Amino acid sequence: MKVAVQHEDLQLLAKTLQEQLLVEVSSAEVFEVKCAVNKDGLMILTQHESDVIADAQIIFAVIEEVLQSLAPHREQRVQCFLRVSGEQLPYAKCFLPLKQTRGWGDEEVGGAGEAGGAEGQYFYPISSSALTYSPSLDETEKEELFDPFADAPDLPTPKAFPIKPMLLGVALVGIVVLGSGAYFLTRPCVISECKEIQNAERLKTKSPQLIRRAKSEQELVGVQQQLMAASTALNVIPSWSPRSQVSEELKASLSGRSEKINQVVKALQTASLATQQVQTPAHSLEELQARQNLWRQAIAPLETISPDSELYGLVQGKLINYRVRLHAVNQQIFTEEKWLKKLTAAKAVASAAEKQEGTAKSLNDWQKVRSTWLVAINALNSIPLTSPRYQEAEKLLVDYKPKLMAARDRATKEQLAVKTYQQVLSTAKQAKLYEQQNQWQAAATYWEQALQTVKKISQDSLYYTQAQSLTEPYSTALKQAQEKVQVVSSLQQTRTDLDKTCINEIQICTFNIDNAGIIVRLTSEYDQVRQNNLANPYSENSSTAVDVTNHLQILREALAVISDNANLSLILYDSQGQVIYTRTLSG
């Protein structure tokens, strides 16, 4: 769209300069104007035939005056060239330090201070970026030139034709034969004076001056009404009148001028309508395009008015203004199309976010959903309040913002679920390490902690099902660890009981506990004491043998109780390795 606007603006500028040169410079009909934009700014080339002597200073002054009138208040770098048609190099050039609101073609260009850097550049007419305006003789019909004798006295009115006797006789016969011949002969402008033609000829002569003097649409309409009235009055002249041909020519001329005025009036009315519309902000791109179309409809008829037309002076100033207005609308359309693209893109991104929500299966997926909604909302937020798209953008934001918040909450929930799930796995791993070290109490504690952490994962989280699948194996592991804790606790108590049983002033026995059961061995010291007492039963201490015998029985009973409590089998050996007592668990 921007390129189209640039071409249209360059063409408008070329036409405007061409027409102004035709007004201001003599022999300007042989001049041709071309405009182009390059990275250094706006370039304007004026060329003429080799047999024309041109005053470069005047031509450049006219160009500068037109450019200054188009768009003041901002610096603009313009290079002007003058050359002979057919020649490649210009023979004169200048740099104009103008002030403009916008550059032609919407290109920013430098100020006059950079003019020195453009030395040696030449303008080539055959260029893809150059647009040329060369008025064609076919663009508008040639109207009659101003008559310098318009104020001279009118010529005598032609007298009636003499009627000869023979003709009178023929006429009388015709009256008898036809019955109404007198009617035809007495019709206006047949044999009598013709005021209609006189009035038409007078208006034909004066109308160019009247048109030139018209300063407004109302004055033009007044001239048009006079032309139409004079043309309509000629309709009373019959086709058999000797003045019929003159009448038809006058009607054609007056109607042509009236139609040309009507064309200009309609253009002015269209421009007036466009001016009224721009008083209020446009609410859509379609409204802007409608205004653009109105300005084009107003400009197109005025562009057909040739410089030698009486209407040229009136329409030229308005034409320049209308082109500036069209350029402004073109810029609005360009800007609005940019915001429309933003709005369209935001809708597309929002649609993609909704599709991502439907297939999200991981934390990464929900993070992408959140980011996609954020992109759509940021695009809508960039549309300014002055844009017709602002209201629609606001409505979409009302719909999109809650969805962004929901996606953000879901992503946060999934992120917490992932963190919790990883904590579960880490706790279970530590429990297994304690199992390998036979630290069953610590292992049981960590298995219990892992199961409690599983319960913290939200049911609507993607990790809920996966975490719940760990509950059964972790519960089993906890139960096994707790059993191991009980076994270890029982063995510890068994060891304590055995320690107390095997030591009584002397080391009575030693013991070993394994998965096979409890193995107890009497010490040689205890056997020695027992044998000595058995060999001398009547020594000074006569009760020793009885005591030793009773002690061994008591020892066996004590070991049997310890075996039952530990739920382990028992084997008792003497110091020589002979089995003296066994106890096997039942069932």
Coordinates of C-alpha atoms in Angstrom, one line a residue:
M1 CA 0.0 0.0 0.0
K2 CA 2.8 2.4 0.8
V3 CA 4.4 2.1 -2.7
A4 CA 1.0 2.7 -4.3
V5 CA 0.5 5.9 -2.2
Q6 CA 4.1 7.0 -3.0
H7 CA 3.5 6.6 -6.7
E8 CA 0.2 8.4 -6.5
D9 CA 1.7 11.3 -4.5
L10 CA 4.6 11.6 -7.0
Q11 CA 2.2 11.7 -9.9
L12 CA 0.0 14.3 -8.2
L13 CA 3.1 16.4 -7.5
A14 CA 4.3 16.1 -11.1
K15 CA 0.8 17.1 -12.5
T16 CA 0.6 20.0 -10.1
L17 CA 4.0 21.4 -11.1
Q18 CA 3.3 20.8 -14.8
E19 CA 0.0 22.7 -14.6
Q20 CA 1.6 25.6 -12.5
L21 CA 4.4 26.0 -15.1
L22 CA 1.8 26.2 -17.8
V23 CA 0.2 29.1 -15.9
E24 CA 3.4 31.0 -14.8
V25 CA 5.9 30.4 -17.6
S26 CA 5.4 31.4 -21.2
S27 CA 5.8 28.6 -23.8
A28 CA 5.4 26.1 -21.0
E29 CA 3.4 23.7 -23.0
V30 CA 6.6 22.2 -24.3
F31 CA 7.9 21.6 -20.7
E32 CA 7.7 18.1 -19.1
V33 CA 8.0 17.5 -15.3
K34 CA 9.2 14.3 -13.7
C35 CA 9.4 13.5 -10.0
A36 CA 11.2 10.7 -8.1
V37 CA 12.4 9.9 -4.6
N38 CA 15.8 8.4 -3.7
K39 CA 17.7 8.0 -0.5
D40 CA 18.9 11.7 -0.7
G41 CA 15.3 13.0 -0.9
L42 CA 13.0 14.4 -3.6
M43 CA 14.2 15.1 -7.1
I44 CA 12.4 17.1 -9.7
L45 CA 13.4 17.2 -13.4
T46 CA 12.1 19.7 -15.8
Q47 CA 13.0 19.3 -19.5
H48 CA 12.2 21.1 -22.8
E49 CA 12.9 20.9 -26.4
S50 CA 16.3 22.2 -27.8
D51 CA 14.7 25.2 -29.6
V52 CA 13.3 26.6 -26.3
I53 CA 15.2 29.2 -24.3
A54 CA 14.2 28.7 -20.6
D55 CA 14.9 30.9 -17.7
A56 CA 16.1 28.4 -15.0
Q57 CA 15.7 30.9 -12.2
I58 CA 12.1 31.5 -13.0
I59 CA 11.3 27.8 -13.4
F60 CA 13.0 26.9 -10.1
A61 CA 11.2 29.7 -8.4
V62 CA 7.8 28.4 -9.6
I63 CA 8.7 24.9 -8.4
E64 CA 9.7 26.2 -5.0
E65 CA 6.5 28.3 -4.6
V66 CA 4.4 25.2 -5.4
L67 CA 6.3 23.0 -2.9
Q68 CA 6.1 25.6 -0.2
S69 CA 2.3 25.9 -0.6
L70 CA 1.8 22.1 -0.4
A71 CA 3.1 21.3 3.1
P72 CA 4.9 23.9 5.4
H73 CA 6.5 23.5 8.8
R74 CA 9.1 20.8 8.2
E75 CA 12.5 20.8 6.5
Q76 CA 12.6 18.9 3.3
R77 CA 15.6 18.4 0.9
V78 CA 14.6 18.9 -2.8
Q79 CA 17.0 18.8 -5.8
C80 CA 15.8 20.4 -9.0
F81 CA 17.3 19.8 -12.4
L82 CA 16.7 21.5 -15.8
R83 CA 17.8 19.8 -19.1
V84 CA 17.1 19.6 -22.8
S85 CA 15.0 16.7 -23.9
G86 CA 17.1 13.9 -25.3
E87 CA 20.1 15.0 -23.3
Q88 CA 21.3 12.9 -20.4
L89 CA 22.9 15.5 -18.2
P90 CA 21.1 18.6 -16.9
Y91 CA 22.5 22.1 -17.6
A92 CA 21.1 23.7 -14.4
K93 CA 20.2 22.5 -11.0
C94 CA 19.4 23.8 -7.5
F95 CA 18.8 22.7 -4.0
L96 CA 15.7 24.0 -2.3
P97 CA 15.7 24.4 1.5
L98 CA 12.0 23.8 2.0
K99 CA 9.9 23.3 5.1
Q100 CA 7.3 20.5 4.9
T101 CA 5.1 18.4 7.1
R102 CA 5.7 15.2 5.2
G103 CA 7.9 14.3 2.3
W104 CA 6.4 13.2 -1.0
G105 CA 6.0 9.5 -1.0
D106 CA 6.2 9.4 2.8
E107 CA 10.1 9.4 2.7
E108 CA 12.1 11.3 5.2
V109 CA 14.7 13.4 3.5
G110 CA 17.5 15.7 4.7
G111 CA 17.6 19.5 5.0
A112 CA 19.2 22.0 2.8
G113 CA 22.4 21.8 4.7
E114 CA 23.3 18.6 2.9
A115 CA 23.1 20.1 -0.5
G116 CA 26.8 20.0 -1.0
G117 CA 26.8 16.2 -0.7
A118 CA 24.7 15.8 -3.8
E119 CA 27.2 17.3 -6.3
G120 CA 27.7 15.1 -9.3
Q121 CA 24.3 13.2 -9.1
Y122 CA 22.3 13.1 -12.4
F123 CA 18.7 12.3 -13.0
Y124 CA 18.0 9.5 -15.4
P125 CA 14.4 9.7 -16.8
I126 CA 14.0 5.9 -17.4
S127 CA 13.6 4.7 -13.8
S128 CA 11.3 2.3 -12.0
S129 CA 10.8 4.9 -9.2
A130 CA 10.1 7.9 -11.4
L131 CA 6.6 8.9 -12.5
T132 CA 6.1 11.3 -15.4
Y133 CA 3.1 13.5 -16.1
S134 CA 2.8 14.6 -19.7
P135 CA -0.6 16.2 -20.4
S136 CA -2.3 14.8 -23.5
L137 CA -4.4 16.9 -25.9
D138 CA -7.1 14.3 -25.6
E139 CA -7.5 14.8 -21.9
T140 CA -10.2 17.4 -22.4
E141 CA -11.9 19.0 -25.3
K142 CA -10.6 22.3 -26.5
E143 CA -12.9 25.2 -25.6
E144 CA -13.1 28.3 -27.6
L145 CA -10.6 31.0 -26.8
F146 CA -11.5 34.3 -25.2
D147 CA -13.0 36.7 -27.8
P148 CA -11.2 40.1 -27.7
F149 CA -14.2 41.8 -29.4
A150 CA -16.6 40.7 -26.8
D151 CA -17.3 44.3 -25.7
A152 CA -17.8 45.7 -29.3
P153 CA -21.2 46.6 -30.5
D154 CA -23.4 43.8 -31.8
L155 CA -23.6 43.2 -35.5
P156 CA -26.8 44.2 -37.2
T157 CA -29.5 41.6 -36.9
P158 CA -30.1 39.8 -40.3
K159 CA -33.1 41.1 -42.1
A160 CA -36.0 38.9 -43.3
F161 CA -35.6 37.2 -46.6
P162 CA -37.5 38.9 -49.6
I163 CA -40.5 37.0 -50.9
K164 CA -40.8 36.8 -54.6
P165 CA -44.2 36.6 -56.3
M166 CA -43.5 33.1 -57.7
L167 CA -42.4 31.9 -54.3
L168 CA -45.5 33.5 -52.8
G169 CA -47.6 31.6 -55.3
V170 CA -45.9 28.4 -54.5
A171 CA -46.4 29.1 -50.8
L172 CA -50.1 29.7 -51.4
V173 CA -50.5 26.5 -53.3
G174 CA -48.7 24.8 -50.5
I175 CA -51.2 26.3 -48.0
V176 CA -54.1 25.0 -50.1
V177 CA -52.5 21.6 -50.5
L178 CA -51.2 21.1 -47.0
G179 CA -53.6 23.1 -45.1
S180 CA -51.1 24.3 -42.5
G181 CA -48.1 25.7 -44.5
A182 CA -48.5 29.1 -42.8
Y183 CA -47.7 27.6 -39.5
F184 CA -44.3 26.3 -40.7
L185 CA -43.4 29.6 -42.3
T186 CA -44.3 31.5 -39.1
R187 CA -42.2 29.4 -36.8
P188 CA -39.4 31.3 -34.9
C189 CA -36.2 31.9 -36.9
V190 CA -37.7 30.8 -40.2
I191 CA -38.2 34.1 -41.9
S192 CA -38.3 36.4 -38.9
E193 CA -35.7 37.8 -36.6
C194 CA -34.0 35.2 -34.3
K195 CA -33.4 36.6 -30.8
E196 CA -32.6 33.1 -29.4
I197 CA -29.5 32.9 -31.7
Q198 CA -28.5 36.5 -30.9
N199 CA -28.7 35.8 -27.1
A200 CA -26.9 32.5 -27.5
E201 CA -24.1 34.1 -29.6
R202 CA -23.8 36.9 -27.1
L203 CA -23.6 34.5 -24.1
K204 CA -21.1 32.3 -26.0
T205 CA -18.9 35.3 -26.3
K206 CA -19.3 36.6 -22.8
S207 CA -19.4 33.2 -20.9
P208 CA -15.6 32.7 -20.9
Q209 CA -15.2 36.0 -19.1
L210 CA -18.0 35.2 -16.7
I211 CA -16.4 31.8 -15.9
R212 CA -13.1 33.4 -15.3
R213 CA -14.6 35.8 -12.9
A214 CA -16.4 33.1 -10.9
K215 CA -14.9 32.6 -7.5
S216 CA -17.2 30.1 -6.0
E217 CA -19.4 27.1 -6.7
Q218 CA -22.6 29.4 -6.5
E219 CA -21.3 31.8 -9.2
L220 CA -20.4 28.9 -11.5
V221 CA -23.9 27.5 -11.1
G222 CA -25.3 30.9 -12.0
V223 CA -23.3 30.9 -15.3
Q224 CA -24.3 27.3 -16.0
Q225 CA -28.0 28.2 -15.6
Q226 CA -27.6 31.0 -18.1
L227 CA -25.9 28.6 -20.5
M228 CA -28.6 26.0 -20.1
A229 CA -31.4 28.6 -20.5
A230 CA -29.9 29.9 -23.7
S231 CA -29.4 26.4 -25.0
T232 CA -32.9 25.4 -24.2
A233 CA -34.2 28.5 -25.9
L234 CA -32.7 27.4 -29.1
N235 CA -34.9 24.3 -29.1
V236 CA -37.7 26.4 -30.6
I237 CA -35.8 26.7 -33.8
P238 CA -37.2 24.1 -36.2
S239 CA -35.0 21.8 -38.2
W240 CA -36.2 23.3 -41.5
S241 CA -35.1 26.8 -40.5
P242 CA -32.1 28.2 -42.4
R243 CA -30.6 28.9 -39.0
S244 CA -31.0 25.4 -37.8
Q245 CA -27.3 24.5 -38.3
V246 CA -26.1 27.6 -36.5
S247 CA -28.6 26.8 -33.7
E248 CA -27.3 23.2 -33.4
E249 CA -23.7 24.5 -33.3
L250 CA -24.5 27.0 -30.6
K251 CA -26.4 24.4 -28.6
A252 CA -23.4 22.1 -28.7
S253 CA -21.0 24.8 -27.7
L254 CA -23.2 26.1 -24.8
S255 CA -24.1 22.6 -23.6
G256 CA -20.4 21.6 -23.7
R257 CA -19.5 24.6 -21.6
S258 CA -22.4 23.8 -19.3
E259 CA -21.4 20.2 -19.0
K260 CA -17.8 21.2 -18.2
I261 CA -19.1 23.6 -15.5
N262 CA -21.3 20.9 -14.2
Q263 CA -18.3 18.5 -14.0
V264 CA -16.4 21.1 -11.9
V265 CA -19.4 21.8 -9.7
K266 CA -19.9 18.1 -9.0
A267 CA -16.2 17.9 -8.1
L268 CA -16.5 20.8 -5.8
Q269 CA -19.6 19.3 -4.2
T270 CA -17.8 16.0 -3.7
A271 CA -14.9 17.8 -2.1
S272 CA -17.3 19.6 0.2
L273 CA -18.8 16.3 1.3
A274 CA -15.3 14.9 1.9
T275 CA -14.4 18.0 3.9
Q276 CA -17.5 17.5 6.1
Q277 CA -16.6 13.9 6.7
V278 CA -13.1 14.6 7.8
Q279 CA -14.4 16.8 10.6
T280 CA -15.2 13.6 12.6
P281 CA -12.8 10.7 13.2
A282 CA -13.2 7.7 11.0
H283 CA -14.4 4.5 12.8
S284 CA -13.2 2.0 10.3
L285 CA -10.9 1.4 7.5
E286 CA -13.9 1.3 5.2
E287 CA -14.8 4.9 6.2
L288 CA -11.2 6.0 5.4
Q289 CA -11.3 4.3 2.0
A290 CA -14.7 6.0 1.3
R291 CA -13.1 9.4 2.0
Q292 CA -10.2 8.5 -0.1
N293 CA -12.6 7.6 -3.0
L294 CA -14.4 11.0 -2.5
W295 CA -11.2 12.9 -2.8
R296 CA -10.3 10.9 -5.9
Q297 CA -13.7 11.6 -7.4
A298 CA -13.2 15.3 -6.7
I299 CA -9.7 15.4 -8.1
A300 CA -10.2 13.4 -11.3
P301 CA -12.6 15.8 -13.1
L302 CA -10.6 18.8 -12.2
E303 CA -7.5 17.2 -13.7
T304 CA -9.1 17.1 -17.1
I305 CA -9.4 20.9 -17.1
S306 CA -6.7 22.1 -19.5
P307 CA -4.6 25.2 -18.9
D308 CA -6.4 27.1 -21.7
S309 CA -9.8 26.5 -20.2
E310 CA -11.6 29.4 -18.5
L311 CA -12.1 27.1 -15.5
Y312 CA -8.4 26.5 -15.0
G313 CA -7.7 29.4 -12.7
L314 CA -10.6 28.5 -10.3
V315 CA -9.8 24.7 -10.1
Q316 CA -6.0 24.9 -9.9
G317 CA -5.8 26.2 -6.4
K318 CA -8.5 23.8 -5.2
L319 CA -6.8 21.0 -7.0
I320 CA -3.6 21.5 -5.0
N321 CA -5.5 21.6 -1.8
Y322 CA -7.5 18.4 -2.7
R323 CA -4.3 16.6 -3.5
V324 CA -2.9 17.5 -0.1
R325 CA -6.1 16.2 1.5
L326 CA -5.9 13.0 -0.5
H327 CA -2.3 12.5 0.6
A328 CA -3.3 12.9 4.3
V329 CA -6.1 10.3 3.8
N330 CA -3.6 8.0 2.1
Q331 CA -1.3 8.2 5.2
Q332 CA -4.3 7.5 7.5
I333 CA -5.1 4.4 5.5
F334 CA -1.5 3.2 5.5
T335 CA -1.4 3.7 9.3
E336 CA -4.8 2.1 9.8
E337 CA -3.9 -0.9 7.7
K338 CA -0.9 -1.4 9.9
W339 CA -3.2 -1.5 13.0
L340 CA -5.6 -3.8 11.2
K341 CA -2.7 -6.2 10.5
K342 CA -1.9 -6.0 14.2
L343 CA -5.5 -6.8 15.1
T344 CA -5.6 -9.7 12.6
A345 CA -2.3 -11.1 13.9
A346 CA -3.5 -10.9 17.5
K347 CA -6.6 -12.9 16.6
A348 CA -4.5 -15.5 14.8
V349 CA -2.1 -15.8 17.8
A350 CA -5.1 -16.1 20.2
S351 CA -6.5 -18.9 18.1
A352 CA -3.2 -20.7 18.2
A353 CA -3.1 -20.3 22.0
E354 CA -6.6 -21.9 22.3
K355 CA -5.4 -24.9 20.2
Q356 CA -2.3 -25.2 22.4
E357 CA -4.5 -25.4 25.5
G358 CA -6.4 -28.3 24.1
T359 CA -3.2 -30.4 23.6
A360 CA -1.0 -29.2 26.5
K361 CA 0.5 -32.3 28.4
S362 CA 3.4 -30.8 30.2
L363 CA 4.8 -27.8 32.0
N364 CA 6.6 -26.7 28.9
D365 CA 3.3 -26.9 26.9
W366 CA 1.5 -24.6 29.5
Q367 CA 4.4 -22.2 29.5
K368 CA 4.0 -22.0 25.7
V369 CA 0.3 -21.3 26.1
R370 CA 1.0 -18.5 28.6
S371 CA 3.6 -17.0 26.3
T372 CA 1.3 -17.2 23.2
W373 CA -1.6 -15.4 25.0
L374 CA 0.9 -12.7 26.2
V375 CA 2.0 -12.1 22.6
A376 CA -1.7 -11.6 21.5
I377 CA -2.4 -9.2 24.3
N378 CA 0.7 -7.2 23.7
A379 CA -0.2 -6.8 20.1
L380 CA -3.7 -5.5 21.0
N381 CA -2.2 -3.1 23.7
S382 CA -0.1 -1.5 21.0
I383 CA -3.2 -0.2 19.1
P384 CA -3.6 3.5 20.0
L385 CA -6.8 5.2 21.2
T386 CA -7.0 7.2 18.0
S387 CA -7.3 4.1 15.8
P388 CA -10.7 3.0 14.6
R389 CA -9.6 -0.5 15.7
Y390 CA -9.2 0.5 19.3
Q391 CA -12.7 -0.4 20.4
E392 CA -12.5 -3.9 18.9
A393 CA -9.1 -4.3 20.4
E394 CA -10.5 -3.4 23.8
K395 CA -13.3 -6.0 23.5
L396 CA -10.8 -8.7 22.6
L397 CA -8.6 -7.8 25.6
V398 CA -11.6 -8.3 27.9
D399 CA -11.8 -11.8 26.5
Y400 CA -8.1 -12.6 26.3
K401 CA -6.8 -11.3 29.6
P402 CA -8.7 -13.9 31.8
K403 CA -7.4 -16.6 29.5
L404 CA -3.9 -15.3 30.0
M405 CA -4.4 -15.4 33.8
A406 CA -5.8 -18.9 33.6
A407 CA -2.9 -20.1 31.5
R408 CA -0.4 -18.4 33.9
D409 CA -2.1 -20.1 36.9
R410 CA -2.1 -23.4 35.3
A411 CA 1.6 -23.1 34.3
T412 CA 2.4 -22.1 37.9
K413 CA 0.4 -25.1 39.2
E414 CA 2.2 -27.4 36.9
Q415 CA 5.6 -25.9 37.8
L416 CA 4.8 -26.6 41.5
A417 CA 3.6 -30.1 40.6
V418 CA 6.9 -30.8 38.8
K419 CA 8.9 -29.5 41.7
T420 CA 6.9 -31.6 44.2
Y421 CA 7.1 -34.7 42.0
Q422 CA 10.9 -34.3 41.8
Q423 CA 11.0 -33.9 45.6
V424 CA 9.1 -37.2 45.9
L425 CA 11.6 -39.0 43.7
S426 CA 14.6 -37.5 45.6
T427 CA 13.2 -38.6 49.0
A428 CA 12.5 -42.1 47.7
K429 CA 16.1 -42.3 46.4
Q430 CA 17.5 -41.3 49.8
A431 CA 15.3 -44.0 51.5
K432 CA 16.8 -46.6 49.2
L433 CA 20.3 -45.5 50.1
Y434 CA 19.5 -45.9 53.8
E435 CA 18.1 -49.4 53.1
Q436 CA 21.4 -50.4 51.5
Q437 CA 23.2 -49.2 54.6
N438 CA 20.8 -51.3 56.8
Q439 CA 19.7 -48.0 58.4
W440 CA 16.1 -49.1 58.5
Q441 CA 14.8 -46.5 60.9
A442 CA 16.1 -43.7 58.6
A443 CA 14.8 -45.6 55.5
A444 CA 11.3 -45.9 57.1
T445 CA 11.3 -42.2 57.9
Y446 CA 12.1 -41.2 54.3
W447 CA 9.6 -43.6 52.8
E448 CA 7.0 -42.0 55.0
Q449 CA 8.0 -38.5 53.9
A450 CA 7.9 -39.5 50.2
L451 CA 4.3 -40.8 50.6
Q452 CA 3.2 -37.6 52.4
T453 CA 4.8 -35.5 49.6
V454 CA 2.8 -37.4 46.9
K455 CA -0.4 -36.3 48.6
K456 CA 0.6 -32.6 48.0
I457 CA 0.3 -32.9 44.2
S458 CA -2.9 -31.3 42.9
Q459 CA -5.5 -33.6 41.4
D460 CA -5.9 -31.4 38.2
S461 CA -2.2 -31.5 37.7
L462 CA -0.7 -33.4 34.8
Y463 CA 1.6 -35.2 37.3
Y464 CA -1.2 -36.3 39.6
T465 CA -1.7 -39.7 38.0
Q466 CA 2.0 -40.3 37.6
A467 CA 2.6 -39.5 41.3
Q468 CA -0.3 -41.6 42.5
S469 CA 1.2 -44.6 40.8
L470 CA 4.1 -44.4 43.3
T471 CA 1.9 -44.7 46.3
E472 CA 1.6 -48.6 46.2
P473 CA 5.3 -49.4 45.8
Y474 CA 6.3 -46.7 48.3
S475 CA 3.8 -48.0 50.9
T476 CA 5.2 -51.5 50.4
A477 CA 8.7 -50.2 50.9
L478 CA 7.7 -48.4 54.0
K479 CA 6.1 -51.5 55.5
Q480 CA 9.2 -53.6 54.8
A481 CA 11.4 -50.9 56.4
Q482 CA 9.2 -50.8 59.4
E483 CA 9.4 -54.6 59.7
K484 CA 13.1 -54.4 59.5
V485 CA 13.1 -51.8 62.2
Q486 CA 11.1 -54.2 64.4
V487 CA 13.6 -57.0 63.6
V488 CA 16.5 -54.9 64.4
S489 CA 14.9 -53.7 67.6
S490 CA 14.1 -57.3 68.6
L491 CA 17.7 -58.4 67.8
Q492 CA 19.1 -55.6 69.9
Q493 CA 16.9 -56.7 72.8
T494 CA 18.0 -60.3 72.3
R495 CA 21.7 -59.2 72.4
T496 CA 21.1 -57.3 75.6
D497 CA 19.4 -60.3 77.2
L498 CA 22.2 -62.6 76.1
D499 CA 24.8 -60.2 77.4
K500 CA 23.1 -60.2 80.8
T501 CA 22.7 -64.0 80.8
C502 CA 26.3 -64.9 79.7
I503 CA 28.1 -62.8 82.2
N504 CA 27.8 -63.5 86.0
E505 CA 31.0 -62.8 87.8
I506 CA 32.7 -64.8 85.1
Q507 CA 32.2 -65.1 81.3
I508 CA 29.8 -68.0 81.2
C509 CA 29.1 -68.1 77.5
T510 CA 29.5 -66.3 74.1
F511 CA 26.8 -66.0 71.4
N512 CA 26.2 -65.3 67.8
I513 CA 22.9 -64.3 66.1
D514 CA 22.2 -64.7 62.4
N515 CA 19.3 -65.7 60.1
A516 CA 19.8 -69.4 61.2
G517 CA 19.2 -68.6 64.9
I518 CA 21.0 -68.1 68.1
I519 CA 24.2 -70.0 68.8
V520 CA 25.6 -70.0 72.3
R521 CA 28.9 -71.5 73.4
L522 CA 30.0 -72.1 77.0
T523 CA 33.3 -70.8 77.9
S524 CA 36.2 -73.1 78.9
E525 CA 36.4 -71.1 82.2
Y526 CA 32.8 -72.0 82.9
D527 CA 33.3 -75.7 82.0
Q528 CA 36.4 -75.8 84.1
V529 CA 34.5 -74.5 87.1
R530 CA 31.7 -77.0 86.5
Q531 CA 34.1 -80.0 86.1
N532 CA 36.1 -79.1 89.2
N533 CA 33.0 -79.0 91.3
L534 CA 31.8 -82.3 89.8
A535 CA 35.2 -84.0 90.6
N536 CA 35.3 -82.9 94.3
P537 CA 31.6 -82.8 95.3
Y538 CA 32.6 -83.0 99.1
S539 CA 35.1 -80.4 99.2
E540 CA 35.0 -77.5 101.7
N541 CA 32.1 -76.0 99.7
S542 CA 29.9 -79.1 99.5
S543 CA 27.1 -77.3 97.8
T544 CA 29.1 -76.2 94.7
A545 CA 28.3 -79.3 92.6
V546 CA 24.6 -78.8 93.2
D547 CA 24.8 -75.1 92.4
V548 CA 26.7 -75.7 89.2
T549 CA 24.2 -78.3 88.0
N550 CA 21.3 -76.1 88.9
H551 CA 23.0 -73.1 87.2
L552 CA 23.3 -74.9 83.8
Q553 CA 19.6 -75.8 84.0
I554 CA 18.7 -72.2 84.8
L555 CA 21.0 -71.1 81.9
R556 CA 19.2 -73.4 79.4
E557 CA 15.8 -72.1 80.6
A558 CA 16.9 -68.5 80.3
L559 CA 18.3 -69.1 76.8
A560 CA 15.0 -70.8 75.8
V561 CA 13.0 -67.7 76.9
I562 CA 15.4 -65.5 74.9
S563 CA 14.9 -67.8 71.8
D564 CA 11.1 -67.6 72.1
N565 CA 11.2 -63.8 72.4
A566 CA 13.4 -63.4 69.4
N567 CA 11.5 -66.0 67.5
L568 CA 14.8 -67.7 66.6
S569 CA 16.1 -71.3 67.1
L570 CA 18.7 -72.0 69.7
I571 CA 21.8 -74.3 69.8
L572 CA 24.0 -74.5 73.0
Y573 CA 27.5 -75.8 72.7
D574 CA 29.9 -76.6 75.5
S575 CA 33.4 -75.3 75.3
Q576 CA 34.5 -78.4 73.3
G577 CA 32.0 -77.8 70.6
Q578 CA 29.6 -80.5 71.7
V579 CA 25.9 -79.7 71.5
I580 CA 24.4 -79.9 74.9
Y581 CA 21.0 -78.3 74.2
T582 CA 18.8 -77.3 71.2
R583 CA 15.6 -75.5 70.8
T584 CA 13.7 -75.4 67.5
L585 CA 10.8 -73.1 66.8
S586 CA 7.5 -74.9 66.1
G587 CA 5.7 -74.6 62.9

